[in-house]
PDB file of C-alpha atoms in Angstrom:
ATOM      1  CA  MET A 297      11.525  29.674   4.409  1.00  0.00           C
ATOM      2  CA  TYR A 298      10.107  29.700   1.159  1.00  0.00           C
ATOM      3  CA  LEU A 299       8.519  33.044  -0.455  1.00  0.00           C
ATOM      4  CA  GLY A 300       4.959  31.702  -0.150  1.00  0.00           C
ATOM      5  CA  ASN A 301       5.280  31.318   3.625  1.00  0.00           C
ATOM      6  CA  TYR A 302       7.096  34.586   3.776  1.00  0.00           C
ATOM      7  CA  ASN A 303       4.069  36.419   1.972  1.00  0.00           C
ATOM      8  CA  LYS A 304       1.984  34.961   4.307  1.00  0.00           C
ATOM      9  CA  ILE A 305       3.741  35.949   7.250  1.00  0.00           C
ATOM     10  CA  ILE A 306       3.833  39.656   5.881  1.00  0.00           C
ATOM     11  CA  LEU A 307       0.161  39.745   5.499  1.00  0.00           C
ATOM     12  CA  SER A 308      -0.493  38.301   8.937  1.00  0.00           C
ATOM     13  CA  LEU A 309       1.620  40.934  10.624  1.00  0.00           C
ATOM     14  CA  GLU A 310      -0.208  43.786   8.570  1.00  0.00           C
ATOM     15  CA  CYS A 311      -3.485  42.412   9.611  1.00  0.00           C
ATOM     16  CA  ALA A 312      -2.335  42.252  13.439  1.00  0.00           C
ATOM     17  CA  THR A 313      -0.924  45.678  13.082  1.00  0.00           C
ATOM     18  CA  LYS A 314      -4.089  47.247  11.624  1.00  0.00           C
ATOM     19  CA  LEU A 315      -5.956  45.254  14.389  1.00  0.00           C
ATOM     20  CA  ILE A 316      -3.901  46.582  17.231  1.00  0.00           C
ATOM     21  CA  GLN A 317      -4.200  50.020  15.848  1.00  0.00           C
ATOM     22  CA  ASN A 318      -8.063  49.999  15.866  1.00  0.00           C
ATOM     23  CA  MET A 319      -8.033  48.838  19.404  1.00  0.00           C
ATOM     24  CA  TRP A 320      -5.744  51.558  20.594  1.00  0.00           C
ATOM     25  CA  LYS A 321      -7.797  54.240  18.661  1.00  0.00           C
ATOM     26  CA  TYR A 322     -10.851  53.156  20.842  1.00  0.00           C
ATOM     27  CA  LYS A 323      -8.682  52.816  23.937  1.00  0.00           C
ATOM     28  CA  GLN A 324      -9.092  49.221  24.220  1.00  0.00           C
ATOM     29  CA  VAL A 325      -5.908  48.632  26.187  1.00  0.00           C
ATOM     30  CA  GLY A 326      -6.896  45.273  27.717  1.00  0.00           C
ATOM     31  CA  LEU A 327      -7.608  43.669  24.236  1.00  0.00           C
ATOM     32  CA  ILE A 328      -4.449  45.102  23.152  1.00  0.00           C
ATOM     33  CA  VAL A 329      -2.671  43.278  26.012  1.00  0.00           C
ATOM     34  CA  PHE A 330      -4.509  39.977  25.705  1.00  0.00           C
ATOM     35  CA  PHE A 331      -3.961  39.786  21.693  1.00  0.00           C
ATOM     36  CA  LEU A 332      -0.160  40.354  22.061  1.00  0.00           C
ATOM     37  CA  SER A 333       0.063  37.718  24.635  1.00  0.00           C
ATOM     38  CA  LEU A 334      -1.649  35.546  22.010  1.00  0.00           C
ATOM     39  CA  LEU A 335       0.842  36.446  19.366  1.00  0.00           C
ATOM     40  CA  MET A 336       3.800  35.687  21.778  1.00  0.00           C
ATOM     41  CA  THR A 337       2.559  32.255  22.586  1.00  0.00           C
ATOM     42  CA  ALA A 338       1.242  31.092  19.327  1.00  0.00           C
ATOM     43  CA  LYS A 339       2.943  28.150  17.866  1.00  0.00           C
ATOM     44  CA  ALA A 340       3.396  27.446  14.051  1.00  0.00           C
ATOM     45  CA  SER A 341       1.082  24.814  12.765  1.00  0.00           C
ATOM     46  CA  PRO A 342       2.984  21.835  11.151  1.00  0.00           C
ATOM     47  CA  THR A 343       0.495  21.590   8.482  1.00  0.00           C
ATOM     48  CA  THR A 344       1.073  25.007   7.218  1.00  0.00           C
ATOM     49  CA  ASP A 345       4.563  25.918   8.399  1.00  0.00           C
ATOM     50  CA  GLN A 346       7.183  23.680   8.924  1.00  0.00           C
ATOM     51  CA  ASP A 347      10.038  26.146   9.026  1.00  0.00           C
ATOM     52  CA  GLY A 348      11.465  24.505   5.770  1.00  0.00           C
ATOM     53  CA  LYS A 349      11.451  20.989   7.580  1.00  0.00           C
ATOM     54  CA  LEU A 350      10.113  17.869   5.816  1.00  0.00           C
ATOM     55  CA  ASN A 351       8.805  14.540   7.031  1.00  0.00           C
ATOM     56  CA  VAL A 352       7.340  16.192  10.453  1.00  0.00           C
ATOM     57  CA  THR A 353       5.310  14.345  12.780  1.00  0.00           C
ATOM     58  CA  ASP A 354       3.281  16.193  15.693  1.00  0.00           C
ATOM     59  CA  GLU A 355       3.304  15.234  19.430  1.00  0.00           C
ATOM     60  CA  LYS A 356       0.915  12.398  18.713  1.00  0.00           C
ATOM     61  CA  GLY A 357       3.139  10.766  16.348  1.00  0.00           C
ATOM     62  CA  ARG A 358       1.000  11.982  13.281  1.00  0.00           C
ATOM     63  CA  LYS A 359       2.545  12.751   9.946  1.00  0.00           C
ATOM     64  CA  GLN A 360       1.759  16.482   9.104  1.00  0.00           C
ATOM     65  CA  GLY A 361       2.788  18.736   6.254  1.00  0.00           C
ATOM     66  CA  LYS A 362       5.105  18.106   3.408  1.00  0.00           C
ATOM     67  CA  TRP A 363       6.569  14.497   3.021  1.00  0.00           C
ATOM     68  CA  ILE A 364       8.917  13.063   0.703  1.00  0.00           C
ATOM     69  CA  TYR A 365       9.698   9.402   0.381  1.00  0.00           C
ATOM     70  CA  TYR A 366      12.878   8.348  -1.235  1.00  0.00           C
ATOM     71  CA  GLY A 367      14.259   4.967  -2.631  1.00  0.00           C
ATOM     72  CA  LYS A 368      16.146   4.663   0.700  1.00  0.00           C
ATOM     73  CA  ASP A 369      12.687   4.745   2.653  1.00  0.00           C
ATOM     74  CA  ARG A 370      11.285   2.085   0.473  1.00  0.00           C
ATOM     75  CA  PRO A 371      14.123  -0.515  -0.769  1.00  0.00           C
ATOM     76  CA  ASP A 372      11.315  -2.621  -2.544  1.00  0.00           C
ATOM     77  CA  SER A 373      10.326   0.208  -4.772  1.00  0.00           C
ATOM     78  CA  GLY A 374      13.290  -0.159  -7.249  1.00  0.00           C
ATOM     79  CA  VAL A 375      13.951   3.495  -7.111  1.00  0.00           C
ATOM     80  CA  PRO A 376      17.587   4.624  -6.410  1.00  0.00           C
ATOM     81  CA  ALA A 377      18.364   5.386  -2.780  1.00  0.00           C
ATOM     82  CA  ASN A 378      18.376   9.325  -3.398  1.00  0.00           C
ATOM     83  CA  GLY A 379      15.455   9.244  -6.007  1.00  0.00           C
ATOM     84  CA  LYS A 380      11.871  10.168  -5.106  1.00  0.00           C
ATOM     85  CA  VAL A 381       9.190   7.397  -4.904  1.00  0.00           C
ATOM     86  CA  GLU A 382       6.485   9.857  -4.050  1.00  0.00           C
ATOM     87  CA  GLU A 383       5.786  13.033  -2.436  1.00  0.00           C
ATOM     88  CA  GLY A 384       2.700  15.195  -1.002  1.00  0.00           C
ATOM     89  CA  LYS A 385       1.090  16.826   2.117  1.00  0.00           C
ATOM     90  CA  TYR A 386      -0.370  14.950   5.310  1.00  0.00           C
ATOM     91  CA  VAL A 387      -2.922  16.250   7.422  1.00  0.00           C
ATOM     92  CA  ASP A 388      -3.358  14.382  10.721  1.00  0.00           C
ATOM     93  CA  ASP A 389      -1.593  11.373   9.147  1.00  0.00           C
ATOM     94  CA  ARG A 390      -4.023  11.200   6.020  1.00  0.00           C
ATOM     95  CA  LYS A 391      -2.938  12.391   2.721  1.00  0.00           C
ATOM     96  CA  GLU A 392      -4.420  15.446   1.442  1.00  0.00           C
ATOM     97  CA  GLY A 393      -3.973  17.711  -1.857  1.00  0.00           C
ATOM     98  CA  ILE A 394      -1.832  16.690  -4.696  1.00  0.00           C
ATOM     99  CA  TRP A 395       0.432  13.856  -4.274  1.00  0.00           C
ATOM    100  CA  ILE A 396       3.008  12.862  -7.053  1.00  0.00           C
ATOM    101  CA  LYS A 397       4.404   9.501  -7.437  1.00  0.00           C
ATOM    102  CA  TYR A 398       7.582   8.529  -9.603  1.00  0.00           C
ATOM    103  CA  HIS A 399       8.873   6.247 -12.191  1.00  0.00           C
ATOM    104  CA  THR A 400      11.899   3.936 -11.026  1.00  0.00           C
ATOM    105  CA  ASP A 401      14.296   6.660 -12.096  1.00  0.00           C
ATOM    106  CA  GLY A 402      13.014   8.567  -9.304  1.00  0.00           C
ATOM    107  CA  MET A 403      12.790  11.691 -11.056  1.00  0.00           C
ATOM    108  CA  THR A 404       9.992  11.459 -13.860  1.00  0.00           C
ATOM    109  CA  PRO A 405       6.551  11.583 -12.537  1.00  0.00           C
ATOM    110  CA  SER A 406       4.441   8.548 -13.066  1.00  0.00           C
ATOM    111  CA  LEU A 407       1.143   9.903 -11.358  1.00  0.00           C
ATOM    112  CA  LYS A 408      -0.036  13.347 -10.156  1.00  0.00           C
ATOM    113  CA  GLY A 409      -3.352  13.086  -8.513  1.00  0.00           C
ATOM    114  CA  ASN A 410      -5.547  14.753  -5.676  1.00  0.00           C
ATOM    115  CA  TYR A 411      -6.334  13.142  -2.398  1.00  0.00           C
ATOM    116  CA  GLU A 412      -9.020  13.670   0.084  1.00  0.00           C
ATOM    117  CA  ASN A 413      -8.924  12.238   3.588  1.00  0.00           C
ATOM    118  CA  ASN A 414      -6.409   9.632   2.493  1.00  0.00           C
ATOM    119  CA  ARG A 415      -8.181   8.614  -0.562  1.00  0.00           C
ATOM    120  CA  PRO A 416      -7.836   9.338  -4.221  1.00  0.00           C
ATOM    121  CA  LYS A 417     -10.602  12.040  -5.310  1.00  0.00           C
ATOM    122  CA  GLY A 418     -10.762  14.245  -8.160  1.00  0.00           C
ATOM    123  CA  GLN A 419      -8.380  14.876 -11.181  1.00  0.00           C
ATOM    124  CA  PHE A 420      -5.289  12.965 -11.935  1.00  0.00           C
ATOM    125  CA  THR A 421      -2.651  12.417 -14.539  1.00  0.00           C
ATOM    126  CA  ARG A 422      -0.581   9.425 -15.340  1.00  0.00           C
ATOM    127  CA  TYR A 423       2.657   9.657 -17.213  1.00  0.00           C
ATOM    128  CA  TRP A 424       4.725   7.689 -19.747  1.00  0.00           C
ATOM    129  CA  ALA A 425       8.367   6.997 -18.574  1.00  0.00           C
ATOM    130  CA  ASN A 426       9.228   9.679 -21.349  1.00  0.00           C
ATOM    131  CA  GLY A 427       7.033  12.338 -19.747  1.00  0.00           C
ATOM    132  CA  GLN A 428       4.051  12.330 -21.843  1.00  0.00           C
ATOM    133  CA  PRO A 429       0.540  12.022 -20.559  1.00  0.00           C
ATOM    134  CA  LYS A 430      -0.564   8.446 -20.460  1.00  0.00           C
ATOM    135  CA  GLU A 431      -4.200   9.056 -18.815  1.00  0.00           C
ATOM    136  CA  ARG A 432      -6.257  11.618 -17.645  1.00  0.00           C
ATOM    137  CA  GLY A 433      -9.339  11.789 -15.795  1.00  0.00           C
ATOM    138  CA  ASN A 434     -11.440  12.024 -12.408  1.00  0.00           C
ATOM    139  CA  PHE A 435     -11.347   9.333 -10.024  1.00  0.00           C
ATOM    140  CA  GLU A 436     -13.254   8.666  -6.788  1.00  0.00           C
ATOM    141  CA  LYS A 437     -14.006   5.500  -4.574  1.00  0.00           C
ATOM    142  CA  ASN A 438     -12.094   3.443  -7.109  1.00  0.00           C
ATOM    143  CA  ILE A 439     -13.964   4.216  -9.992  1.00  0.00           C
ATOM    144  CA  TYR A 440     -13.642   6.636 -13.010  1.00  0.00           C
ATOM    145  CA  LYS A 441     -16.068   9.531 -13.154  1.00  0.00           C
ATOM    146  CA  ASP A 442     -16.912  12.209 -15.688  1.00  0.00           C
ATOM    147  CA  SER A 443     -14.292  12.166 -18.788  1.00  0.00           C
ATOM    148  CA  LEU A 444     -11.392   9.863 -19.390  1.00  0.00           C
ATOM    149  CA  ILE A 445      -8.754  10.142 -22.021  1.00  0.00           C
ATOM    150  CA  ARG A 446      -5.851   7.795 -22.631  1.00  0.00           C
ATOM    151  CA  TYR A 447      -2.748   8.319 -24.826  1.00  0.00           C
ATOM    152  CA  TYR A 448      -0.258   6.520 -26.707  1.00  0.00           C
ATOM    153  CA  GLU A 449       3.314   6.800 -25.856  1.00  0.00           C
ATOM    154  CA  ASN A 450       3.647   9.180 -29.162  1.00  0.00           C
ATOM    155  CA  GLY A 451       1.007  11.753 -27.600  1.00  0.00           C
ATOM    156  CA  GLN A 452      -1.856  10.611 -29.684  1.00  0.00           C
ATOM    157  CA  PRO A 453      -5.025   9.834 -27.868  1.00  0.00           C
ATOM    158  CA  SER A 454      -5.794   6.104 -27.707  1.00  0.00           C
ATOM    159  CA  TYR A 455      -9.171   6.180 -26.051  1.00  0.00           C
ATOM    160  CA  GLN A 456     -12.028   9.018 -25.027  1.00  0.00           C
ATOM    161  CA  GLY A 457     -14.874   8.344 -22.861  1.00  0.00           C
ATOM    162  CA  LYS A 458     -17.179   9.409 -20.246  1.00  0.00           C
ATOM    163  CA  TYR A 459     -18.353   7.756 -16.957  1.00  0.00           C
ATOM    164  CA  ASN A 460     -21.288   8.062 -14.942  1.00  0.00           C
ATOM    165  CA  GLU A 461     -21.505   8.371 -10.901  1.00  0.00           C
ATOM    166  CA  ILE A 462     -21.214   4.612 -10.771  1.00  0.00           C
ATOM    167  CA  GLY A 463     -18.237   4.461 -12.816  1.00  0.00           C
ATOM    168  CA  LYS A 464     -19.719   2.966 -15.839  1.00  0.00           C
ATOM    169  CA  GLU A 465     -19.096   4.159 -19.360  1.00  0.00           C
ATOM    170  CA  ASN A 466     -21.786   6.565 -20.536  1.00  0.00           C
ATOM    171  CA  GLY A 467     -22.113   8.406 -23.711  1.00  0.00           C
ATOM    172  CA  LYS A 468     -20.047   8.444 -26.693  1.00  0.00           C
ATOM    173  CA  ILE A 469     -16.791   6.098 -26.634  1.00  0.00           C
ATOM    174  CA  ARG A 470     -14.059   6.439 -29.098  1.00  0.00           C
ATOM    175  CA  TYR A 471     -10.941   4.399 -29.858  1.00  0.00           C
ATOM    176  CA  TYR A 472      -8.042   5.463 -31.983  1.00  0.00           C
ATOM    177  CA  TYR A 473      -5.061   4.244 -33.961  1.00  0.00           C
ATOM    178  CA  PRO A 474      -1.668   5.588 -33.149  1.00  0.00           C
ATOM    179  CA  ASN A 475      -1.611   7.882 -36.239  1.00  0.00           C
ATOM    180  CA  GLY A 476      -4.963   9.665 -34.673  1.00  0.00           C
ATOM    181  CA  GLN A 477      -7.222   7.971 -36.860  1.00  0.00           C
ATOM    182  CA  LEU A 478     -10.694   6.928 -35.533  1.00  0.00           C
ATOM    183  CA  GLU A 479     -10.542   3.106 -34.886  1.00  0.00           C
ATOM    184  CA  TYR A 480     -13.882   2.335 -33.236  1.00  0.00           C
ATOM    185  CA  GLU A 481     -16.861   4.083 -31.756  1.00  0.00           C
ATOM    186  CA  TYR A 482     -20.125   3.410 -30.001  1.00  0.00           C
ATOM    187  CA  ASP A 483     -22.654   4.591 -27.596  1.00  0.00           C
ATOM    188  CA  SER A 484     -22.688   3.227 -23.959  1.00  0.00           C
ATOM    189  CA  ASN A 485     -25.812   3.330 -21.655  1.00  0.00           C
ATOM    190  CA  ASN A 486     -24.574   2.573 -18.088  1.00  0.00           C
ATOM    191  CA  GLY A 487     -21.708   0.394 -19.322  1.00  0.00           C
ATOM    192  CA  VAL A 488     -23.716  -1.367 -21.972  1.00  0.00           C
ATOM    193  CA  ILE A 489     -23.170  -0.840 -25.424  1.00  0.00           C
ATOM    194  CA  SER A 490     -26.222   0.147 -27.564  1.00  0.00           C
ATOM    195  CA  GLY A 491     -27.258   1.188 -30.960  1.00  0.00           C
ATOM    196  CA  LYS A 492     -25.011   1.649 -33.781  1.00  0.00           C
ATOM    197  CA  ALA A 493     -21.227   0.790 -33.469  1.00  0.00           C
ATOM    198  CA  VAL A 494     -18.717   1.601 -36.181  1.00  0.00           C
ATOM    199  CA  ARG A 495     -15.060   0.183 -36.823  1.00  0.00           C
ATOM    200  CA  TYR A 496     -12.803   1.799 -39.230  1.00  0.00           C
ATOM    201  CA  TYR A 497      -9.490   0.883 -41.121  1.00  0.00           C
ATOM    202  CA  GLU A 498      -6.378   2.785 -40.458  1.00  0.00           C
ATOM    203  CA  ASN A 499      -7.255   4.739 -43.547  1.00  0.00           C
ATOM    204  CA  GLY A 500     -10.483   6.023 -42.378  1.00  0.00           C
ATOM    205  CA  ASP A 501     -12.723   3.712 -44.368  1.00  0.00           C
ATOM    206  CA  ILE A 502     -15.626   1.921 -42.570  1.00  0.00           C
ATOM    207  CA  LYS A 503     -14.519  -1.550 -41.671  1.00  0.00           C
ATOM    208  CA  GLU A 504     -17.820  -2.741 -39.840  1.00  0.00           C
ATOM    209  CA  ILE A 505     -21.142  -1.447 -38.888  1.00  0.00           C
ATOM    210  CA  SER A 506     -22.862  -3.400 -36.011  1.00  0.00           C
ATOM    211  CA  TYR A 507     -26.224  -2.665 -34.248  1.00  0.00           C
ATOM    212  CA  TYR A 508     -27.095  -3.472 -30.438  1.00  0.00           C
ATOM    213  CA  ASP A 509     -30.409  -3.783 -28.421  1.00  0.00           C
ATOM    214  CA  ALA A 510     -30.770  -2.085 -25.269  1.00  0.00           C
ATOM    215  CA  SER A 511     -29.493  -5.216 -23.308  1.00  0.00           C
ATOM    216  CA  GLY A 512     -26.051  -4.923 -25.505  1.00  0.00           C
ATOM    217  CA  ASN A 513     -26.794  -7.921 -27.569  1.00  0.00           C
ATOM    218  CA  GLN A 514     -25.576  -7.515 -31.172  1.00  0.00           C
ATOM    219  CA  THR A 515     -28.631  -7.787 -33.613  1.00  0.00           C
ATOM    220  CA  LYS A 516     -26.996  -7.026 -36.846  1.00  0.00           C
ATOM    221  CA  SER A 517     -23.412  -6.584 -38.358  1.00  0.00           C
ATOM    222  CA  GLU A 518     -22.124  -5.877 -41.806  1.00  0.00           C
ATOM    223  CA  VAL A 519     -18.363  -5.796 -42.764  1.00  0.00           C
ATOM    224  CA  LYS A 520     -17.129  -3.650 -45.540  1.00  0.00           C
ATOM    225  CA  ASP A 521     -13.791  -4.072 -47.659  1.00  0.00           C
ATOM    226  CA  PRO A 522     -11.777  -0.734 -47.703  1.00  0.00           C
ATOM    227  CA  VAL A 523     -12.557   1.755 -50.513  1.00  0.00           C
ATOM    228  CA  ASN A 524      -9.212   3.686 -50.507  1.00  0.00           C
ATOM    229  CA  PRO A 525      -5.437   2.512 -50.390  1.00  0.00           C
ATOM    230  CA  MET A 526      -4.757   0.951 -47.225  1.00  0.00           C
ATOM    231  CA  VAL A 527      -2.305   2.737 -44.622  1.00  0.00           C
ATOM    232  CA  LYS A 528       0.201   1.114 -42.466  1.00  0.00           C
ATOM    233  CA  VAL A 529       0.089   2.532 -38.980  1.00  0.00           C
ATOM    234  CA  LYS A 530       3.529   2.472 -37.224  1.00  0.00           C
ATOM    235  CA  ASP A 531       3.189   0.661 -33.970  1.00  0.00           C
ATOM    236  CA  PRO A 532       4.445   2.950 -31.158  1.00  0.00           C
ATOM    237  CA  GLY A 533       6.018  -0.010 -29.718  1.00  0.00           C
ATOM    238  CA  GLN A 534       4.725  -3.452 -28.765  1.00  0.00           C
ATOM    239  CA  SER A 535       4.792  -3.911 -25.183  1.00  0.00           C
ATOM    240  CA  LYS A 536       7.223  -6.766 -23.834  1.00  0.00           C
ATOM    241  CA  GLU A 537       5.756  -6.305 -20.189  1.00  0.00           C
ATOM    242  CA  LYS A 538       4.933  -9.597 -18.766  1.00  0.00           C
ATOM    243  CA  ALA A 539       2.528 -10.277 -15.935  1.00  0.00           C
ATOM    244  CA  PRO A 540       4.101 -10.142 -12.378  1.00  0.00           C
ATOM    245  CA  ALA A 541       5.682 -13.510 -11.565  1.00  0.00           C
ATOM    246  CA  ILE A 542       4.049 -15.708  -8.863  1.00  0.00           C
ATOM    247  CA  ASN A 543       6.609 -17.047  -6.493  1.00  0.00           C
ATOM    248  CA  GLY A 544       5.933 -19.914  -4.327  1.00  0.00           C
ATOM    249  CA  THR A 545       2.673 -21.160  -3.596  1.00  0.00           C
ATOM    250  CA  PRO A 546      -0.121 -19.068  -5.146  1.00  0.00           C
ATOM    251  CA  LYS A 547      -2.712 -17.802  -2.704  1.00  0.00           C
ATOM    252  CA  THR A 548      -6.104 -18.665  -4.377  1.00  0.00           C
ATOM    253  CA  GLN A 549      -8.381 -18.838  -1.058  1.00  0.00           C
ATOM    254  CA  GLY A 550      -8.890 -22.733  -1.068  1.00  0.00           C
ATOM    255  CA  VAL A 551      -9.609 -22.930  -4.861  1.00  0.00           C
ATOM    256  CA  LYS A 552      -7.489 -25.483  -6.730  1.00  0.00           C
ATOM    257  CA  TRP A 553      -4.431 -23.742  -8.583  1.00  0.00           C
ATOM    258  CA  SER A 554      -4.330 -24.642 -12.031  1.00  0.00           C
ATOM    259  CA  PRO A 555      -0.894 -23.726 -13.854  1.00  0.00           C
ATOM    260  CA  ASN A 556      -2.641 -24.159 -17.379  1.00  0.00           C
ATOM    261  CA  GLY A 557      -6.139 -22.576 -16.943  1.00  0.00           C
ATOM    262  CA  TYR A 558      -8.417 -20.127 -14.968  1.00  0.00           C
ATOM    263  CA  ASN A 559      -7.279 -18.639 -11.643  1.00  0.00           C
ATOM    264  CA  LYS A 560      -7.812 -16.185  -9.269  1.00  0.00           C
ATOM    265  CA  VAL A 561      -4.842 -15.170  -7.294  1.00  0.00           C
ATOM    266  CA  TYR A 562      -4.528 -12.915  -4.135  1.00  0.00           C
ATOM    267  CA  ASN A 563      -1.983 -10.883  -2.548  1.00  0.00           C
ATOM    268  CA  SER A 564      -0.717 -11.159   0.853  1.00  0.00           C
ATOM    269  CA  ASP A 565      -3.576  -8.740   2.145  1.00  0.00           C
ATOM    270  CA  GLY A 566      -6.150 -10.830   0.640  1.00  0.00           C
ATOM    271  CA  GLU A 567      -7.043  -8.680  -2.148  1.00  0.00           C
ATOM    272  CA  ILE A 568      -7.549  -9.815  -5.721  1.00  0.00           C
ATOM    273  CA  TRP A 569      -4.266  -9.602  -7.667  1.00  0.00           C
ATOM    274  CA  GLN A 570      -4.341 -11.546 -10.934  1.00  0.00           C
ATOM    275  CA  ASP A 571      -7.342 -12.874 -12.849  1.00  0.00           C
ATOM    276  CA  GLY A 572      -7.424 -14.716 -15.766  1.00  0.00           C
ATOM    277  CA  GLU A 573      -6.187 -17.640 -17.949  1.00  0.00           C
ATOM    278  CA  PHE A 574      -2.811 -18.840 -17.109  1.00  0.00           C
ATOM    279  CA  LYS A 575       0.063 -20.594 -19.240  1.00  0.00           C
ATOM    280  CA  ASN A 576       2.744 -22.466 -17.697  1.00  0.00           C
ATOM    281  CA  GLY A 577       2.112 -20.609 -14.302  1.00  0.00           C
ATOM    282  CA  ALA A 578       1.867 -17.247 -15.746  1.00  0.00           C
ATOM    283  CA  LEU A 579      -0.892 -14.862 -16.646  1.00  0.00           C
ATOM    284  CA  TRP A 580      -1.614 -15.100 -20.263  1.00  0.00           C
ATOM    285  CA  ASP A 581      -4.954 -13.332 -21.030  1.00  0.00           C
ATOM    286  CA  GLY A 582      -6.417 -11.433 -17.993  1.00  0.00           C
ATOM    287  CA  LYS A 583      -6.086  -8.739 -15.370  1.00  0.00           C
ATOM    288  CA  VAL A 584      -3.566  -7.504 -12.789  1.00  0.00           C
ATOM    289  CA  TYR A 585      -4.913  -5.213 -10.138  1.00  0.00           C
ATOM    290  CA  VAL A 586      -2.388  -2.497  -8.777  1.00  0.00           C
ATOM    291  CA  TYR A 587      -2.642  -0.849  -5.289  1.00  0.00           C
ATOM    292  CA  ASP A 588      -0.594   1.843  -3.593  1.00  0.00           C
ATOM    293  CA  SER A 589       1.090   1.547  -0.340  1.00  0.00           C
ATOM    294  CA  ASP A 590      -2.205   2.244   1.557  1.00  0.00           C
ATOM    295  CA  GLY A 591      -4.103  -0.576  -0.161  1.00  0.00           C
ATOM    296  CA  ILE A 592      -5.988   1.594  -2.493  1.00  0.00           C
ATOM    297  CA  LEU A 593      -6.571   0.156  -6.060  1.00  0.00           C
ATOM    298  CA  LEU A 594      -4.906   2.409  -8.607  1.00  0.00           C
ATOM    299  CA  LYS A 595      -5.600   0.631 -11.611  1.00  0.00           C
ATOM    300  CA  VAL A 596      -6.361  -2.621 -13.572  1.00  0.00           C
ATOM    301  CA  LYS A 597      -3.723  -3.767 -16.208  1.00  0.00           C
ATOM    302  CA  VAL A 598      -4.939  -5.963 -18.868  1.00  0.00           C
ATOM    303  CA  TYR A 599      -2.829  -8.606 -20.511  1.00  0.00           C
ATOM    304  CA  LYS A 600      -3.156 -10.392 -23.669  1.00  0.00           C
ATOM    305  CA  GLY A 601      -0.920 -13.139 -25.037  1.00  0.00           C
ATOM    306  CA  GLY A 602       1.275 -12.882 -21.989  1.00  0.00           C
ATOM    307  CA  VAL A 603       2.115  -9.309 -22.366  1.00  0.00           C
ATOM    308  CA  TYR A 604       0.654  -5.975 -21.135  1.00  0.00           C
ATOM    309  CA  HIS A 605      -1.816  -4.662 -23.505  1.00  0.00           C
ATOM    310  CA  SER A 606      -3.963  -1.701 -21.876  1.00  0.00           C
ATOM    311  CA  ASP A 607      -5.543  -0.416 -18.805  1.00  0.00           C
ATOM    312  CA  GLY A 608      -8.841  -1.591 -18.180  1.00  0.00           C
ATOM    313  CA  GLN A 609     -12.043  -0.195 -16.382  1.00  0.00           C
ATOM    314  CA  LEU A 610     -11.951  -0.383 -12.716  1.00  0.00           C
TER     315      LEU A 610
END
């Protein structure tokens, strides 16, 4: 039994001892007998004390307490048999508290996030395969809330923004180059760009100034030449990740499939999976929707020119 449970037991015994001493002081013999009988018949709750055991189910077959899924439990995950796929706590068969999901090496976390009643809710952090943070924010009901920051694989921020209660960008939004230099900034009002927006060259000089009305329509734009010597920003690594291959007959819900054109493709559960322009039967410019094992939308991956570009807004 680990130390946390041991400390809890010691505290519980101390409280019980003091309670019995107070009962004895006031000659409450009947209450003492009743209390001792409760202590003798009480059983440990599987959600708080599993005697060091993992993957416990109760008498109703519900998952309780700490669970760890390994590659051998989920052969389709691509994780080695003894590597971890995910781990966390269940309460009455529902995910609760912090859950950790792992990259295909089975050791490096890919996601740490809070669950409430089997749904992601609260703070989360996604990680690159090298262990660096990839994205930090708050997530609830399949939408971002409050602040969100994304990082390049080299640790530099790539995006900073704020989101309102309905998951729309709201406030100052900033994009950065891999060297930390500001690339683009604008103000958003409920997901609509408004007012002044500025783009920058890699050396920090202003590249373009644009103005937008309240509806998000551009009313004016001025492009500027660089003033100072240009800076060559080292790309942290061009993605070579292609969109998932579509095997067999694509599920398009009755709409004619076009190998070279726009399509919406659905997964076996009828959820939107790929959406965008296709070339030779593969997604070229569009989005891939990623779900967890419970069918909860985790993120939207944007593909440009046939390769992964960034994560998009849910």
